[in-house]
mmCIF file of C-alpha atoms in Angstrom:
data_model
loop_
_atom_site.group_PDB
_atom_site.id
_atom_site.type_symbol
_atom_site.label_atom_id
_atom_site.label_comp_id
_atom_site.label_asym_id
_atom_site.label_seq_id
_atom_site.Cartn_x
_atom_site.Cartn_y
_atom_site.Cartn_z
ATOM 1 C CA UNK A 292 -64.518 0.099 -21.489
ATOM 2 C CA UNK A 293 -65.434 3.971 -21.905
ATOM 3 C CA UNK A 294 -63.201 6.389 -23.198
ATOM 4 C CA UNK A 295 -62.914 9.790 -21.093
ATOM 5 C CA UNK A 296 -64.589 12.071 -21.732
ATOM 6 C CA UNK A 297 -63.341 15.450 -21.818
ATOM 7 C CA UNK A 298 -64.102 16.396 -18.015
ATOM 8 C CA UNK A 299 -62.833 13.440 -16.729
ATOM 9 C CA UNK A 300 -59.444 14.234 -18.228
ATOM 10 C CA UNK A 301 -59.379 17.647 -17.010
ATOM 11 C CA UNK A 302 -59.443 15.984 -13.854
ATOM 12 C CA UNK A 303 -56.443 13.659 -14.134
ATOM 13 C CA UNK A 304 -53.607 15.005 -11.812
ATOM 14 C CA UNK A 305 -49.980 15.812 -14.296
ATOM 15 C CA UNK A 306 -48.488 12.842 -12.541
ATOM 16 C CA UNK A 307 -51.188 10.421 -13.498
ATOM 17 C CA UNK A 308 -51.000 12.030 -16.804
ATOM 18 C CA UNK A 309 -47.297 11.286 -17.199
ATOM 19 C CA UNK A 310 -47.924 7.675 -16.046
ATOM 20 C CA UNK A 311 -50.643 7.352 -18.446
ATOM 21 C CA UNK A 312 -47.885 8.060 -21.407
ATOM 22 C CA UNK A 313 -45.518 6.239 -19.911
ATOM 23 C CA UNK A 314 -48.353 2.968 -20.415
ATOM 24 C CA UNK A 315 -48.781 3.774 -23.794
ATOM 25 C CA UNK A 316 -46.299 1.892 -26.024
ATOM 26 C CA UNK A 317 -44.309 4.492 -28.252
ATOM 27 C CA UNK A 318 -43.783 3.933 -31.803
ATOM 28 C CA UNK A 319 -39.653 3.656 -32.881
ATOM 29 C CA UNK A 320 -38.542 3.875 -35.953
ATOM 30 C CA UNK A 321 -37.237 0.362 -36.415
ATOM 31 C CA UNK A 322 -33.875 1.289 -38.227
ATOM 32 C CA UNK A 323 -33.175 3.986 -35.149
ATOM 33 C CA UNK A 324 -33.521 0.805 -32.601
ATOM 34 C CA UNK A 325 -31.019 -1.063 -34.913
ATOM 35 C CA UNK A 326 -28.436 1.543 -34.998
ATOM 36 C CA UNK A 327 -28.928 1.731 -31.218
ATOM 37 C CA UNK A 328 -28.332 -1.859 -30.254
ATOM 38 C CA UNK A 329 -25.521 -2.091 -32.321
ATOM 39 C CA UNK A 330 -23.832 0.411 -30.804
ATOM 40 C CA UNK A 331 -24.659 -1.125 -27.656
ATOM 41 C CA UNK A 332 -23.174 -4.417 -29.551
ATOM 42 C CA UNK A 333 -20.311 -2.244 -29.712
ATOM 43 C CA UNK A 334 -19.894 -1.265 -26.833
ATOM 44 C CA UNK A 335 -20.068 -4.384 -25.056
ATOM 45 C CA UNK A 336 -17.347 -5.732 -27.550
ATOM 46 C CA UNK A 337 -15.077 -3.033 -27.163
ATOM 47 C CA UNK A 338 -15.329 -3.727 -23.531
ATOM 48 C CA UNK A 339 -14.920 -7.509 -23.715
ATOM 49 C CA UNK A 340 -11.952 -6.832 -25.818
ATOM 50 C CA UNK A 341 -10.260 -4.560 -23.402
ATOM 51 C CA UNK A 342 -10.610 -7.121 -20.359
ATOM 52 C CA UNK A 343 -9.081 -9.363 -22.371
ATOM 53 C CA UNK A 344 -6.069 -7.642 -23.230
ATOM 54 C CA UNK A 345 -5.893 -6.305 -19.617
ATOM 55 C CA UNK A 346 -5.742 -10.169 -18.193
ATOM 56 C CA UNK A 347 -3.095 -10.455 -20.686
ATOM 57 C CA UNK A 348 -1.430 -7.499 -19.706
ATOM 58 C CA UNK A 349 -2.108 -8.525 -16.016
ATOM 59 C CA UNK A 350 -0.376 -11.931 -16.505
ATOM 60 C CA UNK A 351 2.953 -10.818 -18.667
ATOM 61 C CA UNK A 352 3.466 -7.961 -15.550
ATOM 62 C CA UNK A 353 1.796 -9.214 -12.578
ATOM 63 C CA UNK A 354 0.031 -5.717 -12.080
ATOM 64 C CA UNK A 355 -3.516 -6.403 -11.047
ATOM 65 C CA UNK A 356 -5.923 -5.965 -14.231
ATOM 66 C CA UNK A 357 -8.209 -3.728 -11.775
ATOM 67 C CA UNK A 358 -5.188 -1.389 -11.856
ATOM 68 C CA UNK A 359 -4.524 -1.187 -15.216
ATOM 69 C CA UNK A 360 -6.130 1.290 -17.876
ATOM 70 C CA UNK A 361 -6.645 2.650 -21.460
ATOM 71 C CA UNK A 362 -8.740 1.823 -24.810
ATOM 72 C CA UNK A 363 -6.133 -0.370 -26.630
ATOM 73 C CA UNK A 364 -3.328 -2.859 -26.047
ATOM 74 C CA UNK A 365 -0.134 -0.534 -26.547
ATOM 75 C CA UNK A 366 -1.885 1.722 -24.136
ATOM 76 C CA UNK A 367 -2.774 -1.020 -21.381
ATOM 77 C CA UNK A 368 0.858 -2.347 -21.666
ATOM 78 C CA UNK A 369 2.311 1.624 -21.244
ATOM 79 C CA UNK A 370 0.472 2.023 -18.406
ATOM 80 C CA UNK A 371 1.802 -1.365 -16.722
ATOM 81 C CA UNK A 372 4.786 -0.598 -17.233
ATOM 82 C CA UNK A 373 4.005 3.166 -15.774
ATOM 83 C CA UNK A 374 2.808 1.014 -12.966
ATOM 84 C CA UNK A 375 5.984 -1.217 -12.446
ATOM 85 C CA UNK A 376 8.263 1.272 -12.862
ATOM 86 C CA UNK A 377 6.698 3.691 -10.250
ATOM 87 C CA UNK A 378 6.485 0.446 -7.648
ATOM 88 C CA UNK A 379 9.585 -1.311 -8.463
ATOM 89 C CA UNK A 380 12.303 0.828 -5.851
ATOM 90 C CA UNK A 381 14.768 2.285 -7.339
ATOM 91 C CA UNK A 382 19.006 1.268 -5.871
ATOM 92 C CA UNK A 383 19.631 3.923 -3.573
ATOM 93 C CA UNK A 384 23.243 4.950 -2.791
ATOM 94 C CA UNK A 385 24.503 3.872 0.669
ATOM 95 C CA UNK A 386 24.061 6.439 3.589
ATOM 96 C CA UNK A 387 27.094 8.188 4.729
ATOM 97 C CA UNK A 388 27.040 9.292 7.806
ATOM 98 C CA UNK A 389 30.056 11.847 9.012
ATOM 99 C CA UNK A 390 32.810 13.339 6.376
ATOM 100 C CA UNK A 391 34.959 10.752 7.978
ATOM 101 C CA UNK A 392 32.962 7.646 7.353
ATOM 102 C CA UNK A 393 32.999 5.686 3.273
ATOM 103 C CA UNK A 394 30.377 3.169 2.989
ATOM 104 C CA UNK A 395 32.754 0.488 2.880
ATOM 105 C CA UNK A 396 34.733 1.581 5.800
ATOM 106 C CA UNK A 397 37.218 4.793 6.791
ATOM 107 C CA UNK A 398 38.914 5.659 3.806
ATOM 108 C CA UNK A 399 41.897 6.756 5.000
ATOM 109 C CA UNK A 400 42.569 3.264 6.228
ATOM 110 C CA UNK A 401 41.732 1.815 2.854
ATOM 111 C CA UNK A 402 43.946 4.095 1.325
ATOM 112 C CA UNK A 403 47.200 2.984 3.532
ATOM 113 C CA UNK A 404 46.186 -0.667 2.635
ATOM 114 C CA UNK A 405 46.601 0.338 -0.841
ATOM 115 C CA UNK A 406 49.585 2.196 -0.336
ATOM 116 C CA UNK A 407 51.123 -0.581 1.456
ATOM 117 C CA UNK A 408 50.595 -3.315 -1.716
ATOM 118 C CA UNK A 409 51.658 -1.015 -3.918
ATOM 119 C CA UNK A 410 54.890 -0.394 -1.749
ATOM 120 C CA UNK A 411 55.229 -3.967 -1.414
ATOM 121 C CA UNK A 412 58.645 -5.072 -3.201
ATOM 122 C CA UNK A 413 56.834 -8.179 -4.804
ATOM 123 C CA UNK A 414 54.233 -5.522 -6.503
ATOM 124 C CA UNK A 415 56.857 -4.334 -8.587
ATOM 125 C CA UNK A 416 58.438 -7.919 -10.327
ATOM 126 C CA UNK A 417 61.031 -6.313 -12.292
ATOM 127 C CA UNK A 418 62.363 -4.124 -9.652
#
Protein backbone atom coordinates (compact mmCIF):
# COMPACT_ATOMS: atom_id res chain seq x y z
CA UNK A 1 0.00 0.00 0.00
CA UNK A 2 1.14 3.72 -0.93
CA UNK A 3 1.54 6.30 1.46
CA UNK A 4 -0.14 9.82 0.52
CA UNK A 5 1.38 11.86 -0.87
CA UNK A 6 1.22 15.35 0.03
CA UNK A 7 -1.76 16.40 -2.41
CA UNK A 8 -3.74 13.67 -1.63
CA UNK A 9 -3.81 14.75 2.00
CA UNK A 10 -4.60 18.21 1.26
CA UNK A 11 -7.55 16.71 -0.08
CA UNK A 12 -8.84 14.72 2.90
CA UNK A 13 -12.03 16.49 4.30
CA UNK A 14 -11.32 17.56 8.58
CA UNK A 15 -13.82 14.86 9.36
CA UNK A 16 -12.01 12.12 7.55
CA UNK A 17 -8.98 13.57 9.07
CA UNK A 18 -10.32 13.21 12.61
CA UNK A 19 -11.42 9.62 11.81
CA UNK A 20 -8.11 8.88 10.48
CA UNK A 21 -6.61 9.73 14.20
CA UNK A 22 -9.15 8.26 15.79
CA UNK A 23 -7.77 4.68 13.73
CA UNK A 24 -4.48 5.26 14.79
CA UNK A 25 -3.75 3.55 18.14
CA UNK A 26 -2.39 6.24 20.71
CA UNK A 27 0.51 5.56 22.80
CA UNK A 28 -0.36 5.68 26.99
CA UNK A 29 1.92 5.87 29.33
CA UNK A 30 1.43 2.50 30.96
CA UNK A 31 1.66 3.70 34.70
CA UNK A 32 -1.14 6.61 33.75
CA UNK A 33 -3.57 3.54 32.55
CA UNK A 34 -2.77 1.85 35.95
CA UNK A 35 -3.58 4.71 38.10
CA UNK A 36 -6.73 5.04 35.96
CA UNK A 37 -8.19 1.59 36.34
CA UNK A 38 -7.59 1.56 39.78
CA UNK A 39 -9.45 4.31 40.43
CA UNK A 40 -12.05 2.85 38.41
CA UNK A 41 -11.32 -0.35 40.82
CA UNK A 42 -12.22 2.11 43.29
CA UNK A 43 -14.89 3.28 42.30
CA UNK A 44 -16.69 0.25 41.59
CA UNK A 45 -15.78 -0.91 45.23
CA UNK A 46 -16.86 2.03 46.88
CA UNK A 47 -20.07 1.50 45.09
CA UNK A 48 -20.44 -2.22 45.83
CA UNK A 49 -19.79 -1.33 49.36
CA UNK A 50 -22.48 1.24 49.62
CA UNK A 51 -25.29 -1.19 48.15
CA UNK A 52 -24.37 -3.35 50.58
CA UNK A 53 -24.76 -1.35 53.52
CA UNK A 54 -27.94 0.18 51.97
CA UNK A 55 -29.64 -3.57 51.76
CA UNK A 56 -28.60 -3.69 55.26
CA UNK A 57 -29.93 -0.52 56.08
CA UNK A 58 -33.03 -1.43 53.91
CA UNK A 59 -33.67 -4.64 55.94
CA UNK A 60 -33.09 -3.28 59.78
CA UNK A 61 -35.83 -0.23 58.64
CA UNK A 62 -37.87 -1.51 55.92
CA UNK A 63 -37.22 1.79 53.86
CA UNK A 64 -36.65 0.78 50.28
CA UNK A 65 -32.71 0.79 49.52
CA UNK A 66 -33.70 2.88 46.22
CA UNK A 67 -34.73 5.53 48.77
CA UNK A 68 -31.99 5.63 50.84
CA UNK A 69 -28.68 7.78 50.41
CA UNK A 70 -25.12 8.89 51.44
CA UNK A 71 -21.29 7.67 51.12
CA UNK A 72 -21.01 5.69 54.42
CA UNK A 73 -22.99 3.55 56.86
CA UNK A 74 -23.72 6.19 59.75
CA UNK A 75 -24.90 8.36 56.95
CA UNK A 76 -27.23 5.68 55.13
CA UNK A 77 -28.69 4.74 58.60
CA UNK A 78 -29.33 8.87 59.41
CA UNK A 79 -31.03 9.21 56.48
CA UNK A 80 -33.43 6.07 57.17
CA UNK A 81 -34.21 7.14 60.00
CA UNK A 82 -34.82 10.86 58.37
CA UNK A 83 -37.01 8.74 56.22
CA UNK A 84 -39.07 6.90 58.99
CA UNK A 85 -39.46 9.60 61.02
CA UNK A 86 -40.89 11.96 58.28
CA UNK A 87 -43.43 8.85 57.18
CA UNK A 88 -44.22 7.40 60.44
CA UNK A 89 -47.54 9.96 61.54
CA UNK A 90 -47.15 11.60 64.29
CA UNK A 91 -50.42 11.13 67.50
CA UNK A 92 -52.50 13.95 66.83
CA UNK A 93 -54.68 15.40 69.63
CA UNK A 94 -58.43 14.65 69.29
CA UNK A 95 -60.60 17.30 67.41
CA UNK A 96 -62.79 19.42 69.47
CA UNK A 97 -65.41 20.67 67.97
CA UNK A 98 -67.57 23.60 69.93
CA UNK A 99 -66.28 25.25 73.45
CA UNK A 100 -68.89 23.00 74.85
CA UNK A 101 -67.75 19.66 73.58
CA UNK A 102 -64.30 17.51 75.58
CA UNK A 103 -63.14 14.71 73.56
CA UNK A 104 -64.33 12.31 75.93
CA UNK A 105 -67.71 13.76 76.31
CA UNK A 106 -69.38 17.27 77.85
CA UNK A 107 -67.37 18.16 80.62
CA UNK A 108 -69.64 19.64 82.67
CA UNK A 109 -71.36 16.31 82.99
CA UNK A 110 -68.12 14.61 83.85
CA UNK A 111 -67.50 17.04 86.34
CA UNK A 112 -71.01 16.40 88.34
CA UNK A 113 -70.10 12.62 88.11
CA UNK A 114 -67.08 13.49 89.95
CA UNK A 115 -68.67 15.69 92.25
CA UNK A 116 -71.20 13.19 93.04
CA UNK A 117 -68.39 10.26 94.19
CA UNK A 118 -66.67 12.55 95.94
CA UNK A 119 -69.97 13.63 97.81
CA UNK A 120 -70.75 10.14 98.24
CA UNK A 121 -70.75 9.32 102.16
CA UNK A 122 -68.82 5.96 101.50
CA UNK A 123 -65.91 8.22 99.73
CA UNK A 124 -65.09 9.59 102.91
CA UNK A 125 -64.56 6.11 105.36
CA UNK A 126 -63.79 7.89 108.43
CA UNK A 127 -66.52 10.35 108.28
Amino acid sequence: MESMTDAQNANIEPADAEQNSAIEPKTVDPAQRIRELEAEIGRYKAEQEQSEWKAKVSADTGIPADLLRGDSLEEIQAHAKAIKDYATPKPKAPAVHGVDRHPHGPLPHRAINYIAAAMDPSFFPDR
